[in-house]
Tab-separated table of C-alpha atoms in Angstrom:
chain	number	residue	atom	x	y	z
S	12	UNK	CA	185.160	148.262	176.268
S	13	UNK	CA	181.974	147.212	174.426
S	14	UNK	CA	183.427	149.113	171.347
S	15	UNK	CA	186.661	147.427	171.230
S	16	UNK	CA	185.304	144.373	171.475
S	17	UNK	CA	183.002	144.980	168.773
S	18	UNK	CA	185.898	146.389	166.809
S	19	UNK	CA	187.645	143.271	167.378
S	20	UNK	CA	184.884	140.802	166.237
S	21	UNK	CA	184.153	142.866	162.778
S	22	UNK	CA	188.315	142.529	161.663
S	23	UNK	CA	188.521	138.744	162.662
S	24	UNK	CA	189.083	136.876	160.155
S	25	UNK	CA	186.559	134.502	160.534
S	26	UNK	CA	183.570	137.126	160.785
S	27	UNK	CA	181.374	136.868	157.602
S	28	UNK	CA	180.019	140.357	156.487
S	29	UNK	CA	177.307	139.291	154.237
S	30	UNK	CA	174.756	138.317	155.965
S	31	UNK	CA	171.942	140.915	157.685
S	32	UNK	CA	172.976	140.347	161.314
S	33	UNK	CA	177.345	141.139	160.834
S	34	UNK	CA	175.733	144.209	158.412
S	35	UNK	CA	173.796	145.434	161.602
S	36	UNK	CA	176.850	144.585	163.979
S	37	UNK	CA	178.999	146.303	161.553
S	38	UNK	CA	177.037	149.747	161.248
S	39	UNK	CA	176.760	149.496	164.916
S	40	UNK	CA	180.429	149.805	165.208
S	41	UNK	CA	180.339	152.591	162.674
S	42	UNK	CA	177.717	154.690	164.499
S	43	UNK	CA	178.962	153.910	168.094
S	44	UNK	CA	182.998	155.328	167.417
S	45	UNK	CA	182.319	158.949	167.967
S	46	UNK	CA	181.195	158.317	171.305
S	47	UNK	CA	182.991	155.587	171.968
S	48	UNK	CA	186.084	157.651	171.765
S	49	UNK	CA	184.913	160.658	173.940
S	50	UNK	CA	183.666	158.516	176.488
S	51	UNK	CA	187.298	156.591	176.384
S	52	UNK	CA	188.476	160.177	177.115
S	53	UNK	CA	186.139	161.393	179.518
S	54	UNK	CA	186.157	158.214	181.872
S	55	UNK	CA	189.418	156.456	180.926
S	56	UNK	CA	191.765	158.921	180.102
S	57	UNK	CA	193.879	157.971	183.259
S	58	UNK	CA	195.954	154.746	184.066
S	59	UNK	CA	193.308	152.353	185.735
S	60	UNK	CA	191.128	154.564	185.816
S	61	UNK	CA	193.297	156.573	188.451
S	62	UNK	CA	193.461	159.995	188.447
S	63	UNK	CA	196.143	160.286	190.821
S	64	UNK	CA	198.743	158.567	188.362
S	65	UNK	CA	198.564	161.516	185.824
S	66	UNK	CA	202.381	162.873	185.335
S	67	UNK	CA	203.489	166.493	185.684
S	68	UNK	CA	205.686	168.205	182.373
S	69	UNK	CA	207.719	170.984	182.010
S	70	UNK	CA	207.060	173.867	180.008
S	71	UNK	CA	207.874	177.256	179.279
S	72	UNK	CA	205.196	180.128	179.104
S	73	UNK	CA	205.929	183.340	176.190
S	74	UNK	CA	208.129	185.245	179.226
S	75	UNK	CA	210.351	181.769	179.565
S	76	UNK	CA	209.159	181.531	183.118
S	77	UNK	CA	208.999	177.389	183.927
S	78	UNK	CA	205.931	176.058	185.264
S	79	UNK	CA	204.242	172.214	185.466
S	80	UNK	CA	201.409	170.516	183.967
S	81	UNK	CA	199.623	167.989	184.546
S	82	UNK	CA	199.712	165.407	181.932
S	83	UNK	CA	197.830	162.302	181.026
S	84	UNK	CA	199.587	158.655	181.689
S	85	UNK	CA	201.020	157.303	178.234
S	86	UNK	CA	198.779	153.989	179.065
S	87	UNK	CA	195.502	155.634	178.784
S	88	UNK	CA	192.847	153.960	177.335
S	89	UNK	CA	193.143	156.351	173.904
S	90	UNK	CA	196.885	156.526	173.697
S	91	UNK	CA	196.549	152.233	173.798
S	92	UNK	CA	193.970	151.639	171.200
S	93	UNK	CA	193.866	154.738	168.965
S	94	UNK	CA	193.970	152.425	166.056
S	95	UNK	CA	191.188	151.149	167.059
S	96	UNK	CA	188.944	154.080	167.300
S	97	UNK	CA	190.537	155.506	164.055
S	98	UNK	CA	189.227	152.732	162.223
S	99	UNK	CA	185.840	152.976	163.762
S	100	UNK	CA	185.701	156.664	163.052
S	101	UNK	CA	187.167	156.150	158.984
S	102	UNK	CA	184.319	153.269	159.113
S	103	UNK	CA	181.628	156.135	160.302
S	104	UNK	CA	182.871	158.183	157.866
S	105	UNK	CA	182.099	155.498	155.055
S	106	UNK	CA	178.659	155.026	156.389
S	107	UNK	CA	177.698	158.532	156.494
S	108	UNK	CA	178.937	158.616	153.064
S	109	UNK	CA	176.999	156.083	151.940
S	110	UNK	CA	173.841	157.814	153.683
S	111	UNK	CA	174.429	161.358	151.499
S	112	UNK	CA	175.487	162.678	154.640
S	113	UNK	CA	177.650	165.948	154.726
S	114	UNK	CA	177.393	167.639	157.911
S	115	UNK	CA	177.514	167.570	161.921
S	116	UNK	CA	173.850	167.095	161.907
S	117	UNK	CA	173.604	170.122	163.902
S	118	UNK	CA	173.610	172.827	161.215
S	119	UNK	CA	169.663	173.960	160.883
S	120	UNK	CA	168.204	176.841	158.623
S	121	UNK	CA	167.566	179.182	161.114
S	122	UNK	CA	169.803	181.687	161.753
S	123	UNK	CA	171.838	180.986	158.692
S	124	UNK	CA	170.416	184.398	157.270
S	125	UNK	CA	172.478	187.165	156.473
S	126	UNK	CA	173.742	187.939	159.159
S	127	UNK	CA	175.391	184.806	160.113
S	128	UNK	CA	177.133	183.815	156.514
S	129	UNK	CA	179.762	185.210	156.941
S	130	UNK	CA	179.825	183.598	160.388
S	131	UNK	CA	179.496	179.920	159.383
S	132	UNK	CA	181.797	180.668	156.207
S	133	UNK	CA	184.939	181.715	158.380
S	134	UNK	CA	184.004	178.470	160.188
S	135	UNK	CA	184.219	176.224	157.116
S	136	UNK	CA	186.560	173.965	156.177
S	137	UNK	CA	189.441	175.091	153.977
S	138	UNK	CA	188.551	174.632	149.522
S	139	UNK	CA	189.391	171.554	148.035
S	140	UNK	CA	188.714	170.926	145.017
S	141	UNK	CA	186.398	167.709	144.069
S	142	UNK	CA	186.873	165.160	140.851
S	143	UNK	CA	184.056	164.182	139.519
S	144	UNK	CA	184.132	160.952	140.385
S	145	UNK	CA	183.904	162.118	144.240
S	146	UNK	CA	180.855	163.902	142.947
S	147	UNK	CA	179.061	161.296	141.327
S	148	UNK	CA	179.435	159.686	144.457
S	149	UNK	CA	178.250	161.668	146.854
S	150	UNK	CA	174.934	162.005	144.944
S	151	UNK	CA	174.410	158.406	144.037
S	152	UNK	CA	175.161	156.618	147.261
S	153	UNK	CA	176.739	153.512	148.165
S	154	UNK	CA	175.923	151.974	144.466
S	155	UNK	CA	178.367	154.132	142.685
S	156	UNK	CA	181.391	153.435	145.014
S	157	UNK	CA	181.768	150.386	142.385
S	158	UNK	CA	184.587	149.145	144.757
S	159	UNK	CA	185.278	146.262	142.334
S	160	UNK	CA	185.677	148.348	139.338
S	161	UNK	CA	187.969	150.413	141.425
S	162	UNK	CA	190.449	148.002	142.152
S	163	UNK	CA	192.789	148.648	139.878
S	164	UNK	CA	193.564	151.986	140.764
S	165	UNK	CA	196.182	153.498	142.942
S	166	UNK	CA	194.753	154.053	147.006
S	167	UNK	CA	196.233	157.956	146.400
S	168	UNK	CA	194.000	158.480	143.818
S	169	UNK	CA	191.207	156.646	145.666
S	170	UNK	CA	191.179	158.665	148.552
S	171	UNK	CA	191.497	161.650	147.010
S	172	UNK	CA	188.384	160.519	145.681
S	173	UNK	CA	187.098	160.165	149.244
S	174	UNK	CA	188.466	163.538	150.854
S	175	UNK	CA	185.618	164.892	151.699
S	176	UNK	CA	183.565	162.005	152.860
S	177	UNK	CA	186.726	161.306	154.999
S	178	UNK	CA	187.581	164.906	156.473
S	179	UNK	CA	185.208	165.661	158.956
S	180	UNK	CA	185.749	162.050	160.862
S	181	UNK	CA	189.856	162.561	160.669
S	182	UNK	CA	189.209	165.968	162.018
S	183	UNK	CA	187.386	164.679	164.953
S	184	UNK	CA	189.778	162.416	165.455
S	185	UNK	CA	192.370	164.604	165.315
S	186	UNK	CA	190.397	166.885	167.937
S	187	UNK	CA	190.258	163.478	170.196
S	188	UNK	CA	193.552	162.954	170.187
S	189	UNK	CA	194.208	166.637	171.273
S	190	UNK	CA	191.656	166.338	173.843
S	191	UNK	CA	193.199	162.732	175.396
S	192	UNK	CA	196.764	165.049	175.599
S	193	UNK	CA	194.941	168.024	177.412
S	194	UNK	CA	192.304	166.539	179.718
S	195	UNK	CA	193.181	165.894	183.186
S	196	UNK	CA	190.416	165.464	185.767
S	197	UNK	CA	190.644	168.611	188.482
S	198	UNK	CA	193.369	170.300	186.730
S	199	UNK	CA	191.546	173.653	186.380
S	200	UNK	CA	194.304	175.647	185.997
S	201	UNK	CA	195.488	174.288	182.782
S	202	UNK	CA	191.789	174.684	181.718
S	203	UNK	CA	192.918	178.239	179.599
S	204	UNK	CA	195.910	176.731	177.850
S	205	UNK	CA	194.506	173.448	177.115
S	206	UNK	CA	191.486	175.165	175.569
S	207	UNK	CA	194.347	177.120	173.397
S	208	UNK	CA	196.108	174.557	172.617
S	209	UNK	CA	192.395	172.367	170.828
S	210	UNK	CA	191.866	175.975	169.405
S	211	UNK	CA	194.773	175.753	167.503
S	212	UNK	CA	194.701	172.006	166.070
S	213	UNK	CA	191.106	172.563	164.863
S	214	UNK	CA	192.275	175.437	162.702
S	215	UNK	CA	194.639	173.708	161.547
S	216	UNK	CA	192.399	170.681	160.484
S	217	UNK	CA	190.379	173.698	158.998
S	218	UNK	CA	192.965	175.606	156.922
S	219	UNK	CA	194.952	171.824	155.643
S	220	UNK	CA	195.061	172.114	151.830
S	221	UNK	CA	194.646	168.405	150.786
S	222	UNK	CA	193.682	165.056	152.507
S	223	UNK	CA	197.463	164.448	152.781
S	224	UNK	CA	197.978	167.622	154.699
S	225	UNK	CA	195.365	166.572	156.920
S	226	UNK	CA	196.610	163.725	157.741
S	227	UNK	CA	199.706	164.656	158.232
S	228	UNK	CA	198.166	167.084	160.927
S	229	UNK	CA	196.552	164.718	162.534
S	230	UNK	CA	199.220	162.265	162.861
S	231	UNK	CA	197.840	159.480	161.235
S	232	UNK	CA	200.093	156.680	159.288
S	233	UNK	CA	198.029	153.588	158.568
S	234	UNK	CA	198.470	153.576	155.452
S	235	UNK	CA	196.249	155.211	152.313
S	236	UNK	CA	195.526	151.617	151.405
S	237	UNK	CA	193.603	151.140	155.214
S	238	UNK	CA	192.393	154.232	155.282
S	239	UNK	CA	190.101	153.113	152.012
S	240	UNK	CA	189.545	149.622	153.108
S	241	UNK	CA	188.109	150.444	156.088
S	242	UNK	CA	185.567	153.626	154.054
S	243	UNK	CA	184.547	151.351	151.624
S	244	UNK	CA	183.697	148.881	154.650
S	245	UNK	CA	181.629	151.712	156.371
S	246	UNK	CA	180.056	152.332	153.086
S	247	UNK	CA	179.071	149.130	152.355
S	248	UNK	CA	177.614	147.783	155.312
């Protein structure tokens, strides 16, 4: 709740963003969406907080045997204000940018020997090629975003430009909004399928050839031109 709240104060349109204190509010919002949106999952993902109001769907296993599922209520917290935590993660994504960050954070040297390239390469994300303008970026920082001189361009070219700054936040929340279909609290037997089911949206995320692809996977429509008004914002606070 504290999230969307701050969410809400940083895209009024009377919040200045200029001064020290709305930059600090603003990169708190930034850093907090990750877990923001699991813990949305993990403790709201049910209407009211009720477990009991979770629905129960149809399906159809590989022999064409029926059986039910549980299923999450379509007024969850995540299915409500997605948005929301979409623009918080696209705003993370901008920060981490602007911070030369590249990674989880949880990649270290060791083990990374021989024996495990091939390991972490089969893991990687799917080749896409970079401009050089996304290059300069990334190893300048924040300063060579040059938002202003930017302005004139089209928003497909511009995040193009951004792709990979932007790909591993959309793939999380892709991966979120998978998880806020599949998680029911006590449904154990769906555990196995469910699991499946994230499997096989994160390798998709993985093997998408473009940012356009990706976000076509992960079944986001905002808009190329919010997508890189909200970056830039993460990047520049």
């Amino acid at each position: 709740a504290g999230f969307l709240v701050g969410v809400d104060i940083v895209d009024s349109t009377e919040f200045h963003r200029h001064d020290a204190r709305s930059k600090r509010l603003e990169r708190g919002v930034a850093d907090a969406a990750p877990m923001a949106a699991l813990c949305s999952i993990l403790f709201y993902n049910a209407d009211n907080g009720k477990s009991s109001s979770n629905a129960k769907k149809t399906t159809h296993d590989l022999s064409g045997s029926s059986q039910e599922r549980k299923t999450p209520p379509p007024t969850r917290q995540w299915e409500v204000y997605k948005s929301k935590f979409l623009l918080g993660l696209i705003r993370c994504a901008g920060h981490r940018h602007s911070l030369g960050l590249t990674d989880s954070g949880c990649v270290t040297s060791r083990g990374i020997s021989t024996g495990r390239k091939n390991v972490e390469k089969a893991r990687s994300f799917a080749d896409w090629s970079s401009s050089g303008d996304e290059a300069s970026d990334s190893a300048l920082g924040v300063s060579s975003l040059s938002v202003r001189a930017k302005s004139s361009r089209s928003r497909t070219t511009m995040i193009e430009e951004y792709s990979a700054g932007l790909r591993p936040m959309l793939t999380l929340y892709a991966m979120f909004d998978q998880l806020s279909k599949e998680f029911v609290v006590g449904d154990d037997d769906g555990t196995e399928e469910s699991s499946e089911r994230l499997a096989a949206k994160l390798e998709s995320c993985y093997k998408a050839d473009s940012i356009q692809e990706l976000l076509e996977i992960a079944e986001i429509d905002v808009g190329n031109d919010v997508i890189c008004k909200y970056f830039e914002k993460g990047a520049t606070s």
